[in-house]
Each structure stands twice: as structure tokens, then as C-alpha cells.
Amino acid sequence: MSESYIFSKNYINGLLSESSETCLVSRLSKKNTPLPPRVPGGTSVSTDAIRKRLLLAALSKMEEDMLIDPQTLDLKEKYQKNIENFIGTVKVPLGLIGPLRVNGVHAQGDYYIPLATSEAALVASYHRGTLLISEAGGCASVLLSEGVSRAPGFVFHNLADAGLFVKWCIDHLEDFKEAAHSTTSHGSLRNLKVNVDGNHVYLIFEYHTGDASGQNMVTFATEAVIRFILLYSPVKPVHHFIEANLSGDKKASTQSFHSVRGKKVTAEVQIPRHLIEKYLHTTPELMVKYWNISAVGGVLSGCIGTQGHYANGLAALYLASGQDVACVAESAIGVTRIELTKDDMLYASVTLPNIMVGTIGGGTKLPSQQACLKIMGLSGDQKARSFAEVCAALALAGELSIQGAICAHHFAKAHHRLARTKKIVNKA
Amino acid sequence: MSESYIFSKNYINGLLSESSETCLVSRLSKKNTPLPPRVPGGTSVSTDAIRKRLLLAALSKMEEDMLIDPQTLDLKEKYQKNIENFIGTVKVPLGLIGPLRVNGVHAQGDYYIPLATSEAALVASYHRGTLLISEAGGCASVLLSEGVSRAPGFVFHNLADAGLFVKWCIDHLEDFKEAAHSTTSHGSLRNLKVNVDGNHVYLIFEYHTGDASGQNMVTFATEAVIRFILLYSPVKPVHHFIEANLSGDKKASTQSFHSVRGKKVTAEVQIPRHLIEKYLHTTPELMVKYWNISAVGGVLSGCIGTQGHYANGLAALYLASGQDVACVAESAIGVTRIELTKDDMLYASVTLPNIMVGTIGGGTKLPSQQACLKIMGLSGDQKARSFAEVCAALALAGELSIQGAICAHHFAKAHHRLARTKKIVNKA
Amino acid sequence: MSESYIFSKNYINGLLSESSETCLVSRLSKKNTPLPPRVPGGTSVSTDAIRKRLLLAALSKMEEDMLIDPQTLDLKEKYQKNIENFIGTVKVPLGLIGPLRVNGVHAQGDYYIPLATSEAALVASYHRGTLLISEAGGCASVLLSEGVSRAPGFVFHNLADAGLFVKWCIDHLEDFKEAAHSTTSHGSLRNLKVNVDGNHVYLIFEYHTGDASGQNMVTFATEAVIRFILLYSPVKPVHHFIEANLSGDKKASTQSFHSVRGKKVTAEVQIPRHLIEKYLHTTPELMVKYWNISAVGGVLSGCIGTQGHYANGLAALYLASGQDVACVAESAIGVTRIELTKDDMLYASVTLPNIMVGTIGGGTKLPSQQACLKIMGLSGDQKARSFAEVCAALALAGELSIQGAICAHHFAKAHHRLARTKKIVNKA
Amino acid sequence: MSESYIFSKNYINGLLSESSETCLVSRLSKKNTPLPPRVPGGTSVSTDAIRKRLLLAALSKMEEDMLIDPQTLDLKEKYQKNIENFIGTVKVPLGLIGPLRVNGVHAQGDYYIPLATSEAALVASYHRGTLLISEAGGCASVLLSEGVSRAPGFVFHNLADAGLFVKWCIDHLEDFKEAAHSTTSHGSLRNLKVNVDGNHVYLIFEYHTGDASGQNMVTFATEAVIRFILLYSPVKPVHHFIEANLSGDKKASTQSFHSVRGKKVTAEVQIPRHLIEKYLHTTPELMVKYWNISAVGGVLSGCIGTQGHYANGLAALYLASGQDVACVAESAIGVTRIELTKDDMLYASVTLPNIMVGTIGGGTKLPSQQACLKIMGLSGDQKARSFAEVCAALALAGELSIQGAICAHHFAKAHHRLARTKKIVNKA
């Protein structure tokens, strides 16, 4: 946000060429004029409720139809538990890629993967990466760890009270587990970490959440633990808050590399030189050189881990499969490595410490999202770990394809061709 | 990713209770069995192309219909420029909130805002926040700066060559501008920064991109500059890459606070005590206390900036309005502040250095996304700056609502009520 | 390092106004002219050895005397185990402050603290802070945790090998402990963490190191563990390295907030309004307001934690007491908080996760350093935990004093008065 | 600071085995017993003042002599401007290394370098690194940029006022420069950056400070600018603070990679294979492999940049030469790279964005420190840029030596030999 005065000056002068200072100040001031009607809130999806809300949207009939099309109207009850103030659906184009051969601890086989995005070239790029990996015999992908945390905060009068509280909590972990388990059959409290900062105490509760992504599950379980604490702790906190921002919820944070948040997966592949040349039109040596300059570039930019980027693939897959897309903010971190092996293979790996996915709950039961999970054979119970391994394999495919494109000087061209061409040749 | 051995042990033993070590190793090894058919790639959206791809998806007819519904089939050409390997659309439920009164430099007025999400309670929570802000007279929201960068990397034999190259580049900025402008009528090259690391040179080109989000625009322009460099520079780089990972593209990075990436917006509101009580069922004092513990919590977690989280609102709005959802990875950072003023008002502000939005290009022309932009009156030229100010206002609404819920101990309850209730009462 | 071209241009033009491009390039190129004599290396402190080395220093007799003064010459054997290529000693001025009343779990009482520095005003500022704390009844200071880690890295052919290796290691923790303990009577291996990144495995060994700072101790113990691993592990690593940069050794890192490095201490004090006015000439309200803007400033700057700064006090005390001053790089991180309590007291706390101190070993036995430890009564066994609590108390004193000076607009004045005055009045 | 409950439990139980809970709480509580005498403060170095202070130190005569030895007593006036509450000096052993051949833009030639430390093996390790570089023809070292900033903060009623203030400031940069220059003949205000966060404005003033490290200089100059602002700005800030924590002062921060703090230097060397074998007893290939795992290790640990560590060398040189050792906290960040070139050379580079050194002012005039600067020929005017280039060259020597030791499995051995040996053979 620190802007050199030169550029600030240009911008400010631009503004002042259109409005006076007084006028700009008045734009920023509070306005007490009456407000237009509120959107009628709530979970109702009745035709009437939808109509009343859409009235405020002030769209043409044709535009309304783009939101509340016949199928959406027909299936509106299916959306009721996932949204309030419902007015329809947004449609995101979907492409299919693959097969992607995954040799995982949990995921095994050749996956066709649906990706939802509006960014031209994204699907084509990941498609290329998956084919490269598959022709090389597939990638190993290993779920290393899993868990979701909730981090309530407690305020005390002083350090001594904070210390007594921590001591009591540590002695009552078994009670906490019992309280937590009373709220869920899928989840389990696995670990407690303690963080004392003066008279503030953060308790970090780490849970296993089964096949659900689990954010709500850990909230409810932690709420039950807090009730137990308030009832029985000999030292009462002055204030308590169910989440005090140490869980990393929906924010990229460095603690992902040191604790548990979602699923931690690492994937690797070894690719013969001729496949690099065939698919990526470049050499292993140049890929390694590019990794050198770009891995350091990531470090200099202050990102968390260092990678090309995982966000494109994760967002497109999360979106297609009913995951919480906001979690891309926390999931899209990690480390990519690219090396040349002694036997002349390109070695590439990705490690993502923070994949937040579930195969039950959340948006996974929505009609089109459920179909996408079915394409991968990853719908329902006992599938979340496999899904996480597929996510890492997909991220690996993306890294190879985009870094290959940059090495072959095709990066701009690919976007040119796919994003701008007036005439699109139908190849299929 | 650092896991204490105790938990790793449990996980590994769990795996070994189901498979032997040998079996696990064989799961991870390369497989040379023949691959199933590739997805027929390309940009074609012909019925035949779609059919051939869907064949591999192996869905039931009913599941296929969830992807390639009649409206989607009817409008398939509309999606052609935004996707490859097309097989239909994913439908994400959409809720409408507001009005949100924004007193911006660019945005002025009362906005109804469409949010697409599958997370229950999200829309209701943001709705509450917008009504609170609006009843307080609206929030100020100011676009502070804008720009998008592309950061090519150049490798030299040694520092001396790198130095000569930098000197030449700095002398030819006007030529670079000309080369860049030859590729775009909307964008303009605004600044050049130089980063030398041993024999590596990163050039950071900063552009204005008008009303487009601009990622492609800056790629094409930078490609033109590189062509100029390769043609005329007296010192030839050994290697060059169009992006060397110093632009922050789709990754949360600390450099956002110090340079230009997208749009930097700050928003603030001052709210009388009685409105905090009425809408949030808590007090300004407790909100301030919570900010203390949660802002420090964010710092301890190692996130970038410190905030409750902006990801939910940004992802839902980006998705509804055809923005690149992968950019949530970089946009969802910033600083939230909450204080008590001398005249007994709650002061709250958010600052987001990295909002990546456009009102033309990308997915903004897709049918349902275009309708969503129309709801806000933010479609087309001269609207991107206003849109960014609305994004910050929305983020502020979300922060107030979620932090209020935590203070009032309603956080878990809200999710309970909205996510789990079997019987949903239709209120509307 | 990213410099705007405008400033790079000025600098480069400045250089070129003095030398030609060719001349600059030749300055940077390798020189194969014969080298002057090497410094005669080694641990000898014989007069002859010193003389031969000083010959190369080419100093006047008077300058030599500043390094190898009579006392230093007399005590030279005392320095022999702490230095190689000995030529004398550097003398750093020492000031005494206090008393500082510390109400710690380990440290109890009123401490006089020696600080070695050449920065004017530093000692006076910390002195003021200690008196303020002491008059308020002292500060609580609590050692929360302790440990030092060493993080060897292992390279494997692939993930499967890495996984087998991790499994074997986890099963042999007791053997590792035994191997580690064979090397030390003071230290003990406490925990093992595992970090897998593709075919790389990092093992993080966490030790207790008694009253020694312990960097060497953990190195020797880890070396013994590695010997055991190489001898018995069924999967041999392709490469192994005793430290692979995950221990945080002498570098500020965010992992300090999530794992163990040295000693983690938190300290707090509650100060009545009139003492703030008397010592700091400002108000609690302004101190809180300043904390708001400066804590966020720290966040925006991308520092680790957020604080005024602890480096001055830690460096001066480490230096005086024979600690490893290089560890200031890792120790000077943490969080400072300042709040107003309901009963009108200023609450202030500091939390430092990474204090690296010992009261035996290292430089603690050097003559003047040992005297400094004696002043505090913190020399020898069973004193390291107390020492760490005193460090945090000192950091708290520094934060109060410097932030008070900024609030009272005395910050510049204090430096003016002490750093620049020609005539210094003798007050003592 | 987040500790797993298991380890917290052990620690707490340990405490409780020695004291009761009640006893521990009472240790932490305020004590209102009378305080012992205060150290008589002030800048006096009279024998009487020293004696009165030392009385409180309660040392034996022999211990006192270790602090206030005859030479120190004789030269006490020399220390008066650099310390308050003077009681003597701390003596740190000093070793000499070199020659180190530096092929810099500013530094040219073969340097003998004095290092002050109490860590055994440090001097020997850096000595080895310098000889290796020198025999390879020396290293290139280039000062890329320089500057020191001060970042005052201003609080306003609201964003509109903040905006008007920024506009006015930007229009008055020339006046600010004049005000700044009235306070210093060496320094100059070079750039202004602006950071708006709600109703907070941070102004970042960047200065050139000539051959002084310059922290005081920029404080005095900024104070003058603030006086100008308070006098003439049409919008008065509610509060103002001379430093609001965005200057990076004495804290490692990511902004160092994006703005100016001290001196930014990059150094590189190319070393033939046989010299790696001769000096480091390892191969270029293994050095590269080690860089891979350790550079990623640094990234995973969340350090700023990625490096082995620069802190040892910088601290020892800063200490020897009268620099501010507390600045090691900010200086010891950066990026090390190690690669194999096509012509079979080991390429190594370091880049340090934040070297804080001066050759005049601060502690540079102290007797032993001045002698150390003389050894390097870097005392006085026009030498600071050269000194910074020598610092980077030294850091490069250290990285090569320590990483070589790790590759050759000599890391533990070197410390063993030098730190623990009972009988030390005199080689010199």
C-alpha cells in the first residue's frame, strides 16, 4: 500500500480534474437520506420470496432468466440449505480433463477431472499436464496428515490467572474430548495446543473430521468444550471467544507448515526427457533453471512457501465439486520443487499443507456438484482422503504445464490463442 | 507440515492395519498399464464434442442433465471463449443482500449485491452487516491505487552483465512503453522496478489496465517489451522468462503491502452504540476487546495483514460477477481495525491492497454473471474502480457481522440454525 | 530490493559520472594477481602468534594497544577456547541500570542489569523503563516453554522410500534418545517432528539443554542419532545433512510462534496512571492509541510478530553477559500489547518466543562477561530460566520507555540531547 | 508459542513438584516492599560516579577490574558520548581473517577483516571461506541501493481528512526536503511514500545518509518535517507520532525486499571444482543438492528470504567495527543461491537488502573499534559503500564455508574440535 508520491500525485490530480476537493469530501461523508427497501431475507425459496427479491434486482426478464432458469426453479429446494435470500444460480462453464493417473496411498487409478472456470486456457493447460504425468506412469501422491482446528481465546485479569487456567485445561483434556464427541459422530478431538500471550490464552483444538471438510463440525464441538470450561473451570475468564484467529480459517498463514489445517498432501513424478520435449517443448535443464529463478522470485515476493501457483486448479476443482471456494485463500500455498535426477529424469514435486476438502456435507450434494464428484468416483463416505491426493496430483499437473509454457515461451501465446481468437476452430 | 511423531505414528499404524508396507509401496509406484482414452480436447462446443467428452464421464442421464441442462445447451456458444473441453455448467446458488450504502470516491449509492456460495449462513451474515452499515449512514470507501504487474526474469553470466543490462533497460523505458502500448488500447505501462539478485535480474513492469482485471493484457504487453529487449539490448540474457514469480500472481504475498497488484481500497464506518446493540447484540467495548485478541491471533498465526477473513465475501462476489475466483488467493489479505472513538462510536476499517476485479473481459460477459453485474449497476466501461470500492465495503460488512457474532456468542448458533435445521421455516 | 527505475537511474548515473562502463565492469571481474600473505590461523594465543597476525593488520603502535592492551595480554589464555586467529579484544562501553523488579516463576527480586552498547540514549531509556516497572510493583514474567532443535535433512529416491524411512524413524525414537544422551549429560531429546516434502525428509529433533544455550550440544547429539540411523535404517538415504534449515538457527522465522527455539517467555505489568505521567510524561490513552497505529504498522511492514523493538535491549544484555550476539537475529521477535484496563491501569505485555541464553558455556566464562552475570546473580547452574525471565522483563521496560518517548514527542529530543551535546553535564 | 499439551503438562508438573500453585501465584504478584537504591544515572564518567554505580553491582575487586581495567579507566572520556550510567567495558575476543579479495564497485582489493565473537569455530570457518574466494580470484560485490527511512504516523477523524492531508503532503514535498535539509549537511530526503489505512496515514520518508549509518540523522530530519506539517497543514492530525513502525527499524521485515533500508548489496563468485575439493572437501554437485534442501527448508521455516545464515559474520564484524549490533536483527536476512554452471564452476551468490553500516558516527570512533576499521582501511568519509560491499563478501564467505562443512559432514566435527578440546595445539 506504500505508494511513491509520484504515482499518488498523478492519481489524485486525475481525481481533482473531475471533481473539486469539496465535492470529493462530500462523496465520502455519511448520508442520512432514506434507504431503499431491504432484500427480504431468509431461507425461503418460495416463488413468491424469489420474486420479491428479484424485484429489487431490477433486471430485465431475459436477465432474470439467466439466474432463475427453469431447471434451477425446478430444483430450488435442493439449494435451500446452502443459501439464504435465494434468487437463482450462477452458471460457471465446466471442462473435463484427463485421464490423470494417480498412484496414491488412498487414490489409485486414472481420473477424469471436471474443472469449472471462466479463465480461457486454464482447462487446456491442466489437461496437458495431466496427460504428461499419465504417460510418465502417473504421480505418487501421499496424504501426510489431516485435521481441522478451532482456536478459542480467553482473556484473564493477569498472567497468574492465565497460568492456573492453562494448568486446569491440560488436566481436563479427556473431559474436553467427551464434551466434543457429544456433538458429532464423525469428528474427534485429537490434540490441544496452548498459546499464552500475557493475560490472553489461546487454546488450539485439533480435530479429525472424517470425510467432511468439517468447519462447522469443529465449531459445534468447540462450543461444547467451552460450555464445559465455563461450567467447571475454577478460574473464570473475563471474556471468551469461540475463535480468536489462530486457526488459520480462510487465510493463508505460515502456521500451515507447522500445524494441522485440512489435509497435507505431497505428490511427485519422474518424467523422461523425451516426454518433456513432446508435451512441453522444452528441456529438463531449462525447467530446472526456471525453477531456480522462480522459486527465489516467490521468496522475494514474500509468498508463503514457493510455487508457480496452485490457485487456478484448486479453485476450478473446488468450484466444480461443491467445496468451499473461499478456502482457496488458505489452500493455495505450498512448495513446488523441480530437479534433474542422475538418470536424466525431471523430478517434480508439490506439497500442499492445507487442502480443505470433503466428499460429504457442504455443497457436495448440490445437483451439478454431485455429478462432478461422481465423474471422479469421489462422492460420499471414505473418499475425502483420496480426493485430497487427487488435488495434489492436479496441482502438480498445473505446475508442470505452466512452467513448461514459460520455458518454451508459449505462455503468452497460449493465452492469446485461446482468449482472443475470433474464429475458434472446432477440433473435437 | 511438521508433525509430532505421536500423531504421525497413529496415522501410519492406521494405514498399516489395512495394508502391508509392501502393498503401500506398490501403490505409490509407477504404473505402465495402458491408459484409458483421453478427453477429446479443444474449444469446440458442438453437441458431438460435448457428447464424446461426457461419454468418458460415465454419468447417468439424470446426472448429465445437471451439467448440460437445456439453458446451458442453448447458450453454449456463450461459454466457448472462456473454457476448453466444455461439458456443461456448474450451478452455484445465489443470494441477494442489501442495500449497502457506499460513500466512495467512485462508488456512490445503495447497492444490492448478489453472492454465490454453497456455505449456509454466509449470505445471512453479510446481509446483516450491510444493513448495519447502511443504517449508520453508509461507509466511506476509497480506491487508493491501482495497477497490475508482470515480472519477467533474465539470467546472465555474471553480475557485471546483469548491471549493464539494468543500465540499458533504465535508459529505454520510453521505448518499453511504446512497445507495450502497441499491444493494447486500454492498458498503459506506468512504472518499472528492478530487482537484482546475483546474476539474475527481475524487471517488474507495472501497468494500468483500465476496467479489465488485466492479467492477459499485461502478459501480452510484457511479451512485446521482451521482444524489443531481445532485439536491441547490447547484453543478451542467457535465458529469459516472461514471469519469474515476483508479480504476486494468484498468491498471497507480503509485497502487496508495498507495491501494486490490482486495486488497493480502504473503507471505514462509524457506528453509534445503539446500532451495534440492535444488529449485533453486543457492545462496542467487547468488539474492541475482541479485535485486540484476534488481531494478535492473526499475527501469531503468520497470516499476511490481520483480519477476521475477507475470503467468504470476496469469493462469493467474485463468483457471482464473473471475476477470476482463483484470485481470491491473492485478494483475501489486508488489515481490519476496530476502535472506540471519543464520541462513543465504534470505528471500523478494512484495507485490502489486492482486489483483482474487472467489469469488462474475463467472465464478466457470461450470461448469469453479466446479470449479476447489472444488479449492481457495475457492468461495462468505467465501472471497475467503483466495483473495487464496493468489494471493500462488502468486506467491512462481513467483518462487522462475523466479529459481532463471535462477541455475542452467536457464531456457532448461526451456523447451527442455518446449516442443520431439518425443517426450514419460510419467512419471506 | 525492487527499486523504482527513477532512483536506480540516479545512482547509476552517479557511478558513471566517476567511471566509465568499461572501468566499472573491470572492477567487478576476477583478479588473478598474487594474494598478500594469509593470516596465520589457529587457536594459538602465543605472543608470537599474535604479533604475526597483527603485522598484517598494519596498525600504529597506539592502535594495536587499543586491541591488545595489557589486561587482555595478561588474560589471553582465557579467550583461547572462544576464538581463533586471536589479536586482542574489542571493548564495548557498559552501563548499569535498575533496579528492575521481576516477579517471575524463576526470577524473583530486584535486578541491576549491565548493558553493553555504543548507542547513546539506549541505557538511559531502558533505565527509565526499569524504574517505572519497579515503582509499579514489578512485572510478572513467566517462562512458558524451552527447547532447542536441530533439523537434519535426508534425500531419497522417491516418496515411497521417504515414507518407509519415516515409519522406521518413528518406531525408533527411544533408540534415538539413547544415542543422543550418550553425547551429553545436560541435554535430553524431548520430541521428534517430521516434515516430508516430496522425496525430502526433515527430522526436527527438539532438545532440552539445561542451563546452556545449547547449540553445540544439540549438534553433537543429533550427529549421534544420525550415526545410528545410517547404521540401522533399512532404507538408506541418498544424501544426509546434519542441518537442513528447519531449526530456525540464527534467523528470524515465523515457526518460532509454533515450535520450540530457546526459551519462550511472556511478561506483563499493570501501571497506575500517575506513574505513566511521572515517568513517561504522557497518558495511558495516548499509549493505547500509539499501540494501535504501531502494531498495525508492524503488520504492514511484514515483521514477525509486532513490537516496537526488542533488539536494542537484547543485544546489549547478550553482549554484556557472554551470550551469542548473532542470536539477536532470531531472538528479537515477538508481540507487545498495550491496553487500558477497567480500573484505569495501563496494561502492557511482551511475549518473546525465542530467547537464546545460557548461564554456563559459550562466552559466559570470559572475564568481563562473567562479572556481568555476577552483577545479576545469574552465573552458573540453575540460572538460565531466571535469566530468560529477566530478558523478557527488560524487553518490557524498553517497550514502555520508547513508546512513551514517542507519545510524549521526546523521542528525537532524547537522542539529540544524549548523542550530540558537546558539553555533557556530570550529574552523578 | 503453541505448545502441545503433552509438553506443557510435563513442564507444569515439574514446577508444581517444587512449589504449590498458591506459591507460584504469589511469586507472580506485585510486590510493594521498598526498592533498593537506584543506579545513579547520567552521562558522567567521573571516578566517583563509576564507583557509586559499581557499589550497587556488588562485585569483588577482581571482578570489578574485569570491567574497569586501567586502560578503560584511562580512556573513559572516549566512551562518554556513547553510553550512560558507565561502569566500564566488556571485552570481546577478536580474531583476524583474510585476505578476502573483493572486486566491488566501491570496494577493491584484499581485505583483512577483524571479527569479534565468543563463539568458537566462527572465525576459523569464515577464514576458510575468505581464502577460498580469494584463491578463486575474488568475488564481485555490488551496492545496489541505499537509504534509511523514518515513518511517522498520523491519526485523523476520518478517511476524508486523511485524504486531504495526503494530497497536501504530496504537494509540499519540496518544502519537506528543505525542512529536512535544515537539520543535516550529510543527509538528504530522497523519496516520500504514503500508506493510508482507514483514518491512519503513514508517511515513509526515505533519506540518503552519506557515510553514517544514519538512524539519528533521519529522526532529526523527520522531526523538522513534522514541525513544518503541524504549522502549515490545513488539516491537523488528531495525533502524530514520529515513528509508527513502518520503517523496519531493528526488526527483520519482508518490506526490506521492496523498499530501502540501509544498503542493499549483492555478491557472487565462481569457483573451480578443484578449489571446492581442496578447501571444502566436497563436490559442487553436493553443494547444489544441499542448497536445494536447505533453501526449501528456510522457506518452510518461514524465514525472510532464504539463507544458511548471515548473522554470525555480520554480528562479529558489526561488533568489531563499532556498528550498532542490534541492527543484526534487521540485517541478517537475504537470499543465498548456489548453482553449477555449464563450464563446471560452482556459482554462489548472496543478496542482503538491509546492511546497516557507517564509517563515521555511532560507535566507530571508540578506540578499539576505530582500530578495527583501520585494519580494513575503511575508517572515515567516503568509505561506507565500500564497507557494505565487504559485508556482503564476508557473508558469501560464511555461506560457502558452513554449507561446505555440512556437505562434508565436518559441521559437528569443527565445533567439537574447536569448542571442546582440552589441549589446544598451538599451530601459529
Tab-separated table of C-alpha atoms in Angstrom, chain A residues 172-322:
chain	number	residue	atom	x	y	z
A	172	HIS	CA	-9.064	-31.977	31.680
A	173	LEU	CA	-8.321	-32.943	28.119
A	174	GLU	CA	-10.245	-36.184	28.463
A	175	ASP	CA	-13.312	-34.262	29.595
A	176	PHE	CA	-12.907	-31.929	26.674
A	177	LYS	CA	-12.808	-34.888	24.312
A	178	GLU	CA	-16.002	-36.226	25.795
A	179	ALA	CA	-17.725	-32.873	25.501
A	180	ALA	CA	-16.592	-32.526	21.896
A	181	HIS	CA	-17.709	-36.017	20.953
A	182	SER	CA	-21.173	-35.407	22.322
A	183	THR	CA	-21.768	-33.106	19.328
A	184	THR	CA	-20.552	-35.240	16.446
A	185	SER	CA	-20.276	-38.831	15.369
A	186	HIS	CA	-17.817	-38.149	12.546
A	187	GLY	CA	-15.317	-35.882	14.268
A	188	SER	CA	-12.909	-36.435	17.123
A	189	LEU	CA	-10.751	-34.110	19.193
A	190	ARG	CA	-7.197	-35.195	18.617
A	191	ASN	CA	-4.876	-32.663	20.196
A	192	LEU	CA	-4.806	-29.497	22.238
A	193	LYS	CA	-2.204	-26.795	21.870
A	194	VAL	CA	-1.815	-23.875	24.208
A	195	ASN	CA	-0.620	-20.389	23.405
A	196	VAL	CA	-0.170	-17.834	26.181
A	197	ASP	CA	0.401	-14.160	25.354
A	198	GLY	CA	0.374	-12.099	28.554
A	199	ASN	CA	-3.116	-12.415	30.021
A	200	HIS	CA	-4.523	-13.924	26.811
A	201	VAL	CA	-4.822	-17.672	26.368
A	202	TYR	CA	-5.473	-19.282	23.008
A	203	LEU	CA	-6.469	-22.939	23.063
A	204	ILE	CA	-5.996	-24.636	19.724
A	205	PHE	CA	-8.228	-27.685	19.412
A	206	GLU	CA	-7.282	-30.016	16.576
A	207	TYR	CA	-9.921	-32.400	15.246
A	208	HIS	CA	-10.271	-35.197	12.783
A	209	THR	CA	-13.393	-34.555	10.744
A	210	GLY	CA	-13.845	-37.733	8.722
A	211	ASP	CA	-14.988	-37.189	5.158
A	212	ALA	CA	-16.416	-33.742	5.772
A	213	SER	CA	-14.428	-30.592	5.289
A	214	GLY	CA	-15.525	-30.016	8.846
A	215	GLN	CA	-15.518	-26.288	9.605
A	216	ASN	CA	-18.960	-26.383	11.190
A	217	MET	CA	-18.269	-29.652	12.969
A	218	VAL	CA	-15.267	-28.218	14.819
A	219	THR	CA	-17.221	-25.097	15.712
A	220	PHE	CA	-20.018	-27.059	17.345
A	221	ALA	CA	-17.629	-29.373	19.147
A	222	THR	CA	-15.561	-26.479	20.460
A	223	GLU	CA	-18.692	-24.719	21.614
A	224	ALA	CA	-19.459	-27.770	23.736
A	225	VAL	CA	-15.957	-27.749	25.204
A	226	ILE	CA	-16.295	-24.070	26.074
A	227	ARG	CA	-19.564	-24.762	27.853
A	228	PHE	CA	-17.756	-27.377	29.914
A	229	ILE	CA	-14.943	-24.940	30.678
A	230	LEU	CA	-17.265	-22.147	31.763
A	231	LEU	CA	-19.143	-24.523	33.999
A	232	TYR	CA	-16.241	-26.210	35.733
A	233	SER	CA	-13.053	-24.166	35.448
A	234	PRO	CA	-12.042	-22.796	38.851
A	235	VAL	CA	-10.645	-19.696	37.151
A	236	LYS	CA	-13.294	-17.907	35.124
A	237	PRO	CA	-12.151	-15.982	32.072
A	238	VAL	CA	-13.140	-12.313	31.944
A	239	HIS	CA	-14.059	-12.797	28.291
A	240	HIS	CA	-14.116	-15.756	25.955
A	241	PHE	CA	-14.479	-16.005	22.181
A	242	ILE	CA	-15.058	-19.172	20.200
A	243	GLU	CA	-12.430	-18.230	17.639
A	244	ALA	CA	-9.524	-15.892	18.231
A	245	ASN	CA	-7.848	-16.118	14.841
A	246	LEU	CA	-5.214	-18.765	15.462
A	247	SER	CA	-6.897	-21.481	13.432
A	248	GLY	CA	-5.887	-20.075	10.045
A	249	ASP	CA	-9.505	-20.197	8.917
A	250	LYS	CA	-9.714	-18.997	5.276
A	251	LYS	CA	-6.476	-17.089	5.385
A	252	ALA	CA	-3.077	-18.046	4.019
A	253	SER	CA	-0.809	-18.360	7.036
A	254	THR	CA	2.666	-19.637	7.734
A	255	GLN	CA	1.433	-21.829	10.564
A	256	SER	CA	0.079	-24.241	7.973
A	257	PHE	CA	3.628	-25.524	7.628
A	258	HIS	CA	3.816	-26.275	11.342
A	259	SER	CA	0.406	-27.476	12.409
A	260	VAL	CA	-2.714	-29.052	11.035
A	261	ARG	CA	-5.259	-27.430	8.742
A	262	GLY	CA	-7.256	-29.615	6.411
A	263	LYS	CA	-5.223	-32.230	4.613
A	264	LYS	CA	-1.493	-32.186	3.960
A	265	VAL	CA	-0.511	-33.913	0.754
A	266	THR	CA	2.707	-34.273	-1.182
A	267	ALA	CA	2.894	-35.550	-4.778
A	268	GLU	CA	5.844	-36.322	-7.044
A	269	VAL	CA	6.572	-37.539	-10.550
A	270	GLN	CA	9.668	-38.524	-12.513
A	271	ILE	CA	9.447	-37.768	-16.217
A	272	PRO	CA	11.769	-38.921	-19.006
A	273	ARG	CA	13.379	-36.237	-21.127
A	274	HIS	CA	11.533	-37.166	-24.308
A	275	LEU	CA	8.141	-36.597	-22.686
A	276	ILE	CA	9.188	-33.127	-21.535
A	277	GLU	CA	10.156	-32.376	-25.107
A	278	LYS	CA	6.994	-33.901	-26.547
A	279	TYR	CA	4.486	-32.247	-24.240
A	280	LEU	CA	6.205	-29.094	-23.058
A	281	HIS	CA	8.520	-28.341	-25.998
A	282	THR	CA	11.400	-27.547	-23.692
A	283	THR	CA	14.218	-29.331	-21.856
A	284	PRO	CA	14.601	-30.583	-18.284
A	285	GLU	CA	17.632	-28.320	-17.883
A	286	LEU	CA	15.649	-25.204	-18.696
A	287	MET	CA	12.840	-26.313	-16.376
A	288	VAL	CA	15.380	-26.602	-13.559
A	289	LYS	CA	16.870	-23.216	-14.353
A	290	TYR	CA	13.422	-21.699	-14.372
A	291	TRP	CA	12.650	-23.266	-11.039
A	292	ASN	CA	15.764	-21.609	-9.633
A	293	ILE	CA	14.796	-18.114	-10.640
A	294	SER	CA	11.093	-18.507	-9.932
A	295	ALA	CA	11.455	-20.225	-6.560
A	296	VAL	CA	13.685	-17.373	-5.441
A	297	GLY	CA	11.226	-14.932	-7.020
A	298	GLY	CA	8.490	-16.365	-4.838
A	299	VAL	CA	10.695	-15.964	-1.788
A	300	LEU	CA	11.461	-12.347	-2.660
A	301	SER	CA	7.776	-11.607	-3.164
A	302	GLY	CA	7.068	-12.776	0.379
A	303	CYS	CA	4.628	-15.517	-0.508
A	304	ILE	CA	4.024	-18.470	1.821
A	305	GLY	CA	6.004	-21.412	0.543
A	306	THR	CA	7.105	-21.044	-3.049
A	307	GLN	CA	5.255	-22.260	-6.126
A	308	GLY	CA	4.120	-21.219	-9.603
A	309	HIS	CA	0.567	-21.163	-8.432
A	310	TYR	CA	-1.941	-23.736	-7.301
A	311	ALA	CA	-4.880	-21.347	-7.120
A	312	ASN	CA	-6.173	-21.888	-10.662
A	313	GLY	CA	-6.540	-25.646	-10.422
A	314	LEU	CA	-7.740	-25.736	-6.844
A	315	ALA	CA	-10.352	-23.036	-7.413
A	316	ALA	CA	-11.670	-24.761	-10.545
A	317	LEU	CA	-11.889	-28.153	-8.865
A	318	TYR	CA	-13.280	-26.832	-5.568
A	319	LEU	CA	-15.927	-24.964	-7.530
A	320	ALA	CA	-16.886	-27.939	-9.669
A	321	SER	CA	-17.142	-30.302	-6.732
A	322	GLY	CA	-19.041	-28.218	-4.190
